[in-house]
Coordinates of C-alpha atoms and ligand atoms in Angstrom, one line a residue:
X3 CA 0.0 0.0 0.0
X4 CA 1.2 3.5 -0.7
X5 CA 2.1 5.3 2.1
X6 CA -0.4 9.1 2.3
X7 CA -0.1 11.6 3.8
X8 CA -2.7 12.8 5.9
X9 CA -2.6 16.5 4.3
X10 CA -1.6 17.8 1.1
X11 CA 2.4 18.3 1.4
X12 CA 5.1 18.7 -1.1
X13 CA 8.6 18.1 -0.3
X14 CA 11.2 20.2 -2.4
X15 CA 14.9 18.6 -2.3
X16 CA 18.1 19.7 -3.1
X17 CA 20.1 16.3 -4.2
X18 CA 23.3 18.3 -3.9
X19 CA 25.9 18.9 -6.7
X20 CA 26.0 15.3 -8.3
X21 CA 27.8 13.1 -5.7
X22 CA 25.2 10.9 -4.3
X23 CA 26.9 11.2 -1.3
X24 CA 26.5 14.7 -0.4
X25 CA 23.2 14.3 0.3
X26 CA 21.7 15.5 3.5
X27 CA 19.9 12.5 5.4
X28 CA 16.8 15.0 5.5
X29 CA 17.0 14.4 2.1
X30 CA 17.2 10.5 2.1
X31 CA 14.4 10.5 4.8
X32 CA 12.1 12.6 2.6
X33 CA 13.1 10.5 -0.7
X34 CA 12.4 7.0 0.9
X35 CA 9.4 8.5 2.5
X36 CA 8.0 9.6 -0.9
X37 CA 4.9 8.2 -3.2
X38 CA 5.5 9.9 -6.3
X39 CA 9.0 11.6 -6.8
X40 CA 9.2 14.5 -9.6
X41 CA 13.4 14.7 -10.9
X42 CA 15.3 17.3 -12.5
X43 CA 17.8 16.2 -14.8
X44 CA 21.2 17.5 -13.0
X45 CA 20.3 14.8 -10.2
X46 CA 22.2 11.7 -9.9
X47 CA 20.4 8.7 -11.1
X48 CA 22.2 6.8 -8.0
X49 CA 20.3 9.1 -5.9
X50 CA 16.8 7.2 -6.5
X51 CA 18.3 4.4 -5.4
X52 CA 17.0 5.8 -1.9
X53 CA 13.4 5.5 -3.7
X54 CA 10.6 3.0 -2.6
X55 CA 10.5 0.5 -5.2
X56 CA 6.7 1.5 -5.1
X57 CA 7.3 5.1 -5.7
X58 CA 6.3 6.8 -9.0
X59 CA 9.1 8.6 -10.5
X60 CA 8.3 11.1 -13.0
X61 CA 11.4 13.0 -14.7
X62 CA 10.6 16.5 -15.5
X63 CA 14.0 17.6 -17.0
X64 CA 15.6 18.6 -20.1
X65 CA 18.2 16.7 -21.0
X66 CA 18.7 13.9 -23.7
X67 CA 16.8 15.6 -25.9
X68 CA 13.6 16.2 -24.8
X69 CA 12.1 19.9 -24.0
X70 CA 11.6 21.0 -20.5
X71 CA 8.5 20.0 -19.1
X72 CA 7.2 23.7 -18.8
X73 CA 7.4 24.8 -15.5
X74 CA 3.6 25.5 -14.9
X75 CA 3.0 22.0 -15.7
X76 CA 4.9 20.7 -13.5
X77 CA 3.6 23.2 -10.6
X78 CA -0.1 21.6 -11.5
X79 CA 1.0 17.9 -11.5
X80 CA 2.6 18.5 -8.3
X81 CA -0.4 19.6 -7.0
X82 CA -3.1 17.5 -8.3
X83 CA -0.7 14.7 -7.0
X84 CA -0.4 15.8 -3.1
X85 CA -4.2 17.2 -3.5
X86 CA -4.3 13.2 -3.9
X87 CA -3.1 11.9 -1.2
X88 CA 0.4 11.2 -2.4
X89 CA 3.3 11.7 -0.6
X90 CA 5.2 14.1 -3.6
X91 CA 8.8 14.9 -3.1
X92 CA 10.2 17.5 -6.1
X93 CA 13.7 16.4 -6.3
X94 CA 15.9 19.4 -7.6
X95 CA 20.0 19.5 -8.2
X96 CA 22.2 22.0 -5.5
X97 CA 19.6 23.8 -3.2
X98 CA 16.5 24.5 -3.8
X99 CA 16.4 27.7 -2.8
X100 CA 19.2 28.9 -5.1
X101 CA 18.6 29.1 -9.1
X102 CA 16.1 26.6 -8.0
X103 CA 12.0 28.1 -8.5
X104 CA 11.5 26.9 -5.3
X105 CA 10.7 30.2 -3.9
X106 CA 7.5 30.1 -7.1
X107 CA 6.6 26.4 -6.5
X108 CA 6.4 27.6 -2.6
X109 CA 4.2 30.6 -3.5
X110 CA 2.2 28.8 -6.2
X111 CA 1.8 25.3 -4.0
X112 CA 0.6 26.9 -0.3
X113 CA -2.0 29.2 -2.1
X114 CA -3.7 26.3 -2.9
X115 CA -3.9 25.0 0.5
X116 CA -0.9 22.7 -0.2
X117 CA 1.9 22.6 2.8
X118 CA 5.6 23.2 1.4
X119 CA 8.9 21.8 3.4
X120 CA 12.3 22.7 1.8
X121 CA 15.0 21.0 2.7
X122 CA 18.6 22.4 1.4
X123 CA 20.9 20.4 -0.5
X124 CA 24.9 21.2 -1.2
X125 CA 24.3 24.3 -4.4
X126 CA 26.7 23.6 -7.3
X127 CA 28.8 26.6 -6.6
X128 CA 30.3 25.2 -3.1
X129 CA 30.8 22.1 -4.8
X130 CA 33.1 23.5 -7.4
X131 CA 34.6 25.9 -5.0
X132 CA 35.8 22.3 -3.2
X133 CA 36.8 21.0 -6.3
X134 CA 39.6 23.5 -7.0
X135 CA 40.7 23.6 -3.1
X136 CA 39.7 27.2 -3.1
X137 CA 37.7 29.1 -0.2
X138 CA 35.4 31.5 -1.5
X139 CA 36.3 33.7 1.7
X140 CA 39.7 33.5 2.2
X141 CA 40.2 36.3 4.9
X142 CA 43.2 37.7 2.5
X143 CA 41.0 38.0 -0.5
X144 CA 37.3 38.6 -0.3
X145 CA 34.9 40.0 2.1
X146 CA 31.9 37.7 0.5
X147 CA 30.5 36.0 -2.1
X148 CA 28.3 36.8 -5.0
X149 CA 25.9 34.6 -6.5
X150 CA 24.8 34.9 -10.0
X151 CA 23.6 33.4 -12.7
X152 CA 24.9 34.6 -16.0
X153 CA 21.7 33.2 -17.8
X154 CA 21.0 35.3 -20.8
X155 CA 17.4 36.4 -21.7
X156 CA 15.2 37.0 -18.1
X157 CA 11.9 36.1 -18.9
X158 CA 9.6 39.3 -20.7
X159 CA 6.9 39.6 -17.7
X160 CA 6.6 42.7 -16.0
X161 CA 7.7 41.4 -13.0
X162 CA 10.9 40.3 -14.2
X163 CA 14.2 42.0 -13.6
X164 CA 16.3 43.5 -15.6
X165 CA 19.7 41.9 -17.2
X166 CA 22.2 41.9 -15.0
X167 CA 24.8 44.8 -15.7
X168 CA 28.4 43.0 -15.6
X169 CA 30.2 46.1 -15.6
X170 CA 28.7 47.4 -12.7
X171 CA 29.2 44.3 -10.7
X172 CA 33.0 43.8 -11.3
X173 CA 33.1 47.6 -10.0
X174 CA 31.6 46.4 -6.8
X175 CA 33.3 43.5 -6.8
X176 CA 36.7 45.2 -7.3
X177 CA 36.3 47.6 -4.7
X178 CA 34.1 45.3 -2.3
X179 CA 36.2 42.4 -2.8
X180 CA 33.6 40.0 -3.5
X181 CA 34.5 36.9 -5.1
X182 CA 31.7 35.7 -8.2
X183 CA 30.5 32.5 -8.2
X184 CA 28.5 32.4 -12.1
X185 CA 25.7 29.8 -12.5
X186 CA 24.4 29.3 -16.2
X187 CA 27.3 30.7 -17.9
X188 CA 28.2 28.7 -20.9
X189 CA 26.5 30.3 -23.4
X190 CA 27.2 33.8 -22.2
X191 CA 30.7 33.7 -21.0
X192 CA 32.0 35.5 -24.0
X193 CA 29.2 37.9 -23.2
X194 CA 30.0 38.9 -19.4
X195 CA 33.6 38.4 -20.0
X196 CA 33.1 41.6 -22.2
X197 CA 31.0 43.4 -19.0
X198 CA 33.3 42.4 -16.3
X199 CA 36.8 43.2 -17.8
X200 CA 34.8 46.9 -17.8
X201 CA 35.3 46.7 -14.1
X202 CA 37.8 44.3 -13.3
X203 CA 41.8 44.0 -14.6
X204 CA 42.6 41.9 -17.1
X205 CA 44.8 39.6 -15.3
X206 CA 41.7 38.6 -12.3
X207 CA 42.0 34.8 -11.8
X208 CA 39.7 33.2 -13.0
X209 CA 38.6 29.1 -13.5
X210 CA 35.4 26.9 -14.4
X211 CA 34.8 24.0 -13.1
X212 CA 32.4 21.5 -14.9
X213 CA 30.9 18.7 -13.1
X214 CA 31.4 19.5 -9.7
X215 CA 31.4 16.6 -7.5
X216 CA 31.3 13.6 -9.9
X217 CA 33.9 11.6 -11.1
X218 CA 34.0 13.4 -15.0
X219 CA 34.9 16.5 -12.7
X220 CA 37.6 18.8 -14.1
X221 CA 38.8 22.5 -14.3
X222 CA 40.1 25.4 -16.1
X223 CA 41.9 28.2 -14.4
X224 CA 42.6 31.0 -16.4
X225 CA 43.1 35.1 -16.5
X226 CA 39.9 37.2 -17.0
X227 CA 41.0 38.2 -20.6
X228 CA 41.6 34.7 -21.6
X229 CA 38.2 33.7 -20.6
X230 CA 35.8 33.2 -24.0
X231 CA 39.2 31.7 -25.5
X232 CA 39.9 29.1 -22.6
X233 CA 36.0 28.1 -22.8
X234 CA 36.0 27.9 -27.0
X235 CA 39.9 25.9 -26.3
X236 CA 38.6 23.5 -24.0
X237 CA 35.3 23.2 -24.8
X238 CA 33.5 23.7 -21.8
X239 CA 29.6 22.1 -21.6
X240 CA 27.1 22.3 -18.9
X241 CA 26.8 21.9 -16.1
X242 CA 30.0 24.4 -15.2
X243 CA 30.3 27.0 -12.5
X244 CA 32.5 30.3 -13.2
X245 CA 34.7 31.5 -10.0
X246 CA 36.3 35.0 -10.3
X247 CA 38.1 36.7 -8.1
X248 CA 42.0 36.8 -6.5
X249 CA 40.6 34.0 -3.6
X250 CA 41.7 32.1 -6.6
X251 CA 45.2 33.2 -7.4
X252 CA 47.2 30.5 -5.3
X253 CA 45.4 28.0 -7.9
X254 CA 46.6 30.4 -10.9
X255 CA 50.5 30.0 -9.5
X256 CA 49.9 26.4 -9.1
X257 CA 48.6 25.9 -12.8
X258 CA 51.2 28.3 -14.3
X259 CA 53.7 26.0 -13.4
X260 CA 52.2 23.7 -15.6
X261 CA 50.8 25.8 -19.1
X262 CA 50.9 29.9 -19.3
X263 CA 47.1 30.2 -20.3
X264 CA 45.1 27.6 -18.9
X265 CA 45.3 24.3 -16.6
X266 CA 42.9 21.0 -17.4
X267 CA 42.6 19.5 -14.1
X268 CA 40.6 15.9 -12.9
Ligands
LIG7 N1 19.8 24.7 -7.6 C1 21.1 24.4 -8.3 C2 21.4 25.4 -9.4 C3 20.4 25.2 -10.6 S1 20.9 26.2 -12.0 C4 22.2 24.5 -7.2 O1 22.0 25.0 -6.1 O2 23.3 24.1 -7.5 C5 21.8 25.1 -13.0 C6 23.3 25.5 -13.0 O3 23.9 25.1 -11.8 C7 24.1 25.0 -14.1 O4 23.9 25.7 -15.3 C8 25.5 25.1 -13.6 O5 25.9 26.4 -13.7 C9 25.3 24.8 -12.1 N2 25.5 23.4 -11.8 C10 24.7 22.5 -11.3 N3 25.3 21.3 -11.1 C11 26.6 21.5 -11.3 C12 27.8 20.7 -11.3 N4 27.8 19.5 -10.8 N5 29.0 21.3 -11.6 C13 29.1 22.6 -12.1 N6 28.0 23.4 -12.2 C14 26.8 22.9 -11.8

């Protein structure tokens, strides 16, 4: 029998970064708990393993070809599935609550009467910061840490806010001393390379790491200039996370030793 809840709840959880094991046992605890689990592609398919073999296990992502299951489909299956009775976990990659619509699936879920848990996975950008052996505060370096996605077209509703202005960021990141951490830049980094060396000198370390967390994990480090070139070089796909800023320039010393413009790292 399929265990129900006894009202209308959605679980959204972050699966982490790609590592099955950096999940949080909240996270396990919801999964095997779950009656019908709705997954985004950047989530490990070991990560189901956690899964009741009766659980139904709808994938809502993009990947291998198919289109996106548009987002106010799955905001209306997840509904109509908790409205139910089932047990629905939305299983999402990183955190939730960062690049994640959780904060619209919250809003959209609870007006209808629906109760929302959250529980926060490892986001993508810690992840690759681990991979490098970098910290994103180093005391010597940077005050904080910026957040950002470098996605290119924000949606046309008139709620939605305007593109982000690169140039204007590195300024505040140069005199601030924040370090960047760029979600959803592959397409773009030519783009908001062009925006930030407005702001920012030529020679800022920077690196990309794709896959952060799984074993096909591997990194670029690199010089702010060299950027669009390093990417086109190497050819760098998603899933990859930009990291700018001097927390970074140890790893630019230790990868000089090995090629002038860029270093491929496992
Ligand atoms: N909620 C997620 C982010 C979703 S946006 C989180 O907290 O991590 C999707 C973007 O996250 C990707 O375009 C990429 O920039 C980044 N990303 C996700 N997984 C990644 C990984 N394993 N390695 C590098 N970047 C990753």
């Amino acid at each position: 029998m399929k265990p129900k809840t006894h009202m209308p709840k959605v679980t959204l959880v972050g699966a982490g970064p790609g590592d099955p094991e950096l999940l949080t046992l909240k996270a396990v605890k919801a999964i095997q708990n779950a009656s019908v689990l709705l997954v985004d592609d950047l989530v490990h398919p070991d990560v189901l393993q956690h899964a009741s073999p009766t659980a139904r296990i709808i994938h809502v992502g993009k990947r291998g070809g198919c289109q996106s299951t548009p987002q106010a489909f799955i905001e209306k299956l997840m509904a109509q599935e908790a409205l139910a009775g089932e047990n629905v976990v939305r299983l999402k990659g990183g955190d939730p609550l960062i690049f994640g619509r959780a904060g619209e699936e919250k809003q959209h879920l609870q007006a209808l009467g629906i109760e929302v848990d959250v529980v926060n996975g490892i986001t993508a950008g810690l992840a690759a910061a681990h991979g490098l052996g970098v910290a994103l505060t180093h005391r010597a370096h940077a005050h904080g840490v910026v957040l950002i996605t470098g996605h290119a077209s924000p949606e046309r509703t008139p709620t939605a806010l305007p593109a982000v202005d690169w140039a204007q960021l590195a300024r505040t990141a140069h005199d601030c001393r924040l370090t960047l951490v760029i979600y959803m830049g592959v397409q773009t980094a030519s783009h908001l390379q062009q925006g930030l060396l407005q702001g920012l000198p030529h020679d800022t370390p920077v690196a990309v790491v794709e896959n952060a967390s799984l074993p096909v994990q591997r990194h670029v480090s690199t010089q702010l200039s060299q950027l669009s070139t390093v990417f086109a070089l190497e050819k760098i796909a998603s899933p990859a996370i930009i990291i700018v800023g001097d927390v970074l320039l140890g790893l630019q010393k230790l990868s000089a030793a090995n090629a002038p413009a860029a270093a491929l790292g496992g």
